[in-house]
Amino acid sequence: MAVIAIIGHKGGVGKTTLSINIAAAITKAMHLIKTEEPVCLLDLDLRLPTITEILNSHPQKTFFNLFELLAN
């Protein structure tokens, strides 16, 4: 499993846009080679998770659920 991280300490530099485009390109490439491996895109900005808004994707569970699970 490969992991690609897009990180930066400053907002407004294109991390979200770059992340979405990289995930889309990897998904398309994997489809072309007929691989069923999933591509997972995570937005770890707990203050403003913009990827969910841009992609209009509202997951049933979030990192807050994971943190609650780990805390118990």
C-alpha positions as a printed NumPy array, in Angstrom:
array([[  0.   ,   0.   ,   0.   ],
       [  1.357,   3.377,  -0.995],
       [  0.682,   6.556,   0.943],
       [  0.894,  10.052,  -0.487],
       [  0.642,  12.99 ,   1.911],
       [  0.046,  16.587,   0.918],
       [  0.905,  18.765,   3.894],
       [  1.618,  22.381,   4.581],
       [  1.495,  24.798,   7.448],
       [ -0.239,  27.59 ,   5.564],
       [ -3.751,  27.737,   4.174],
       [ -4.686,  28.784,   0.658],
       [ -1.793,  27.211,  -1.206],
       [ -3.743,  24.537,  -3.1  ],
       [ -3.338,  21.441,  -0.924],
       [ -7.002,  20.464,  -1.272],
       [ -7.085,  20.974,  -5.036],
       [ -3.84 ,  19.064,  -5.486],
       [ -5.052,  16.224,  -3.258],
       [ -8.332,  15.824,  -5.155],
       [ -6.59 ,  15.864,  -8.533],
       [ -3.937,  13.344,  -7.468],
       [ -6.606,  10.994,  -6.089],
       [ -8.608,  11.322,  -9.322],
       [ -5.536,  10.646, -11.472],
       [ -4.566,   7.586,  -9.429],
       [ -8.142,   6.275,  -9.587],
       [ -8.214,   6.732, -13.368],
       [ -4.808,   5.07 , -13.799],
       [ -5.83 ,   2.107, -11.662],
       [ -9.044,   1.741, -13.644],
       [ -7.024,   1.688, -16.881],
       [ -4.859,  -1.187, -15.635],
       [ -8.027,  -2.934, -14.42 ],
       [ -7.092,  -2.998, -10.751],
       [ -9.766,  -3.114,  -8.096],
       [ -7.592,  -1.556,  -5.388],
       [ -9.406,   1.269,  -3.603],
       [ -8.108,   4.819,  -3.416],
       [ -8.775,   6.578,  -0.13 ],
       [ -8.662,  10.364,   0.165],
       [ -8.514,  11.735,   3.717],
       [ -8.864,  15.312,   4.864],
       [ -7.299,  15.599,   8.302],
       [ -8.102,  19.271,   8.782],
       [-10.506,  18.969,  11.708],
       [-11.309,  22.693,  11.647],
       [-12.358,  22.976,   8.001],
       [-12.633,  19.678,   6.057],
       [-13.206,  21.196,   2.605],
       [-12.835,  18.011,   0.553],
       [-16.249,  16.796,   1.691],
       [-17.841,  20.039,   0.521],
       [-16.019,  20.202,  -2.811],
       [-16.855,  16.591,  -3.699],
       [-20.335,  16.823,  -2.133],
       [-19.474,  13.703,  -0.183],
       [-20.698,  13.449,   3.365],
       [-19.309,  10.304,   5.02 ],
       [-21.323,   8.508,   7.67 ],
       [-18.323,   8.4  ,   9.979],
       [-15.552,  10.928,  10.499],
       [-12.262,  11.15 ,  12.341],
       [-14.187,  12.353,  15.373],
       [-15.836,   8.898,  15.464],
       [-12.404,   7.272,  15.294],
       [-11.101,   9.462,  18.113],
       [-14.126,   8.615,  20.242],
       [-13.564,   4.919,  19.602],
       [ -9.877,   5.166,  20.532],
       [-10.672,   7.151,  23.677],
       [-12.926,   4.424,  25.066]])
